[in-house]
Amino acid sequence: MSDTKLTEDISKVIAELEDKVKELPGNFVAHHHLAMVYHKAGRHNDAISELKKCLTIDDASAEAYINLGAIYFELGKLDESLEANKKALIHAVNPAQAHCNIGLIHQQRGANDKAIEAYTKATINDPKLAFAWINLAAAKIGAGAFDEALAAAQKGVEHEPNYPMAHNNLAVAQFYCEDYKGAQKSMKKAEDLGYPVEPMFKKVLSEKL
């Protein structure tokens, strides 16, 4: 599909959803769908506005808070993202995703210990949340806890065996645990799945083999 066709299709969907929210101004689902399509179209401020309308209708929607936090994170508005995810923690049936998002915010800020704490909470609330394990592995590597990083990375691969980043982080953890052949195998798997492995890591690993 051409970019022009895709833009036309999204514009059509947006127009239809805008008509729907005018027809049903108090409908949470209509506003939420519009927010997500705005986001997909790169209209982040409009998406934020619609999500805030969602929260005016239902101020206990963890989903709306999480999506709002995700957009703020993309825009580099970490304070706003953290606030939205903390509110999601209050209302979520399972707060794992919110904890994981909070971990990303702390990691972005260089607060590795807080990131580890948040990712660990995410894995406790949802042991199958691969993204939490994958990021926990990276944070543990940053802390020099290589055996713990390896265990976390292995969990990530176990739950998302076709996720490229999972194999990359496993390769890095194996490298620091001096399992260089294992690291080479995991790195190749990451590349086969489309992950752009850091050239410097490839060079350093090749020197160990």
PDB file of C-alpha atoms in Angstrom, residues 119 123 129-139 152-153 155-157 160 163 165-167 169:
ATOM      1  CA  TYR A 119      10.462  -4.171  36.219  1.00  0.00           C
ATOM      2  CA  THR A 123       7.258  -9.611  36.454  1.00  0.00           C
ATOM      3  CA  LEU A 129       5.155 -10.291  30.392  1.00  0.00           C
ATOM      4  CA  ALA A 130       8.214 -10.816  28.215  1.00  0.00           C
ATOM      5  CA  PHE A 131       8.947  -7.122  27.725  1.00  0.00           C
ATOM      6  CA  ALA A 132       9.378  -6.713  31.482  1.00  0.00           C
ATOM      7  CA  TRP A 133      11.867  -9.587  31.633  1.00  0.00           C
ATOM      8  CA  ILE A 134      13.756  -8.253  28.613  1.00  0.00           C
ATOM      9  CA  ASN A 135      14.107  -4.797  30.110  1.00  0.00           C
ATOM     10  CA  LEU A 136      14.893  -6.208  33.538  1.00  0.00           C
ATOM     11  CA  ALA A 137      17.783  -8.078  31.907  1.00  0.00           C
ATOM     12  CA  ALA A 138      19.126  -4.848  30.429  1.00  0.00           C
ATOM     13  CA  ALA A 139      18.813  -3.038  33.752  1.00  0.00           C
ATOM     14  CA  ALA A 152      15.782 -12.564  33.265  1.00  0.00           C
ATOM     15  CA  ALA A 153      16.838 -12.672  29.607  1.00  0.00           C
ATOM     16  CA  LYS A 155      12.627 -15.731  30.777  1.00  0.00           C
ATOM     17  CA  GLY A 156      12.123 -13.120  28.074  1.00  0.00           C
ATOM     18  CA  VAL A 157      13.058 -15.573  25.323  1.00  0.00           C
ATOM     19  CA  GLU A 160       8.510 -14.371  23.443  1.00  0.00           C
ATOM     20  CA  TYR A 163      11.002 -11.300  19.722  1.00  0.00           C
ATOM     21  CA  MET A 165      15.267  -7.859  21.268  1.00  0.00           C
ATOM     22  CA  ALA A 166      14.825 -10.796  23.654  1.00  0.00           C
ATOM     23  CA  HIS A 167      17.558 -12.743  21.864  1.00  0.00           C
ATOM     24  CA  ASN A 169      19.571  -9.064  25.416  1.00  0.00           C
TER      25      ASN A 169
END
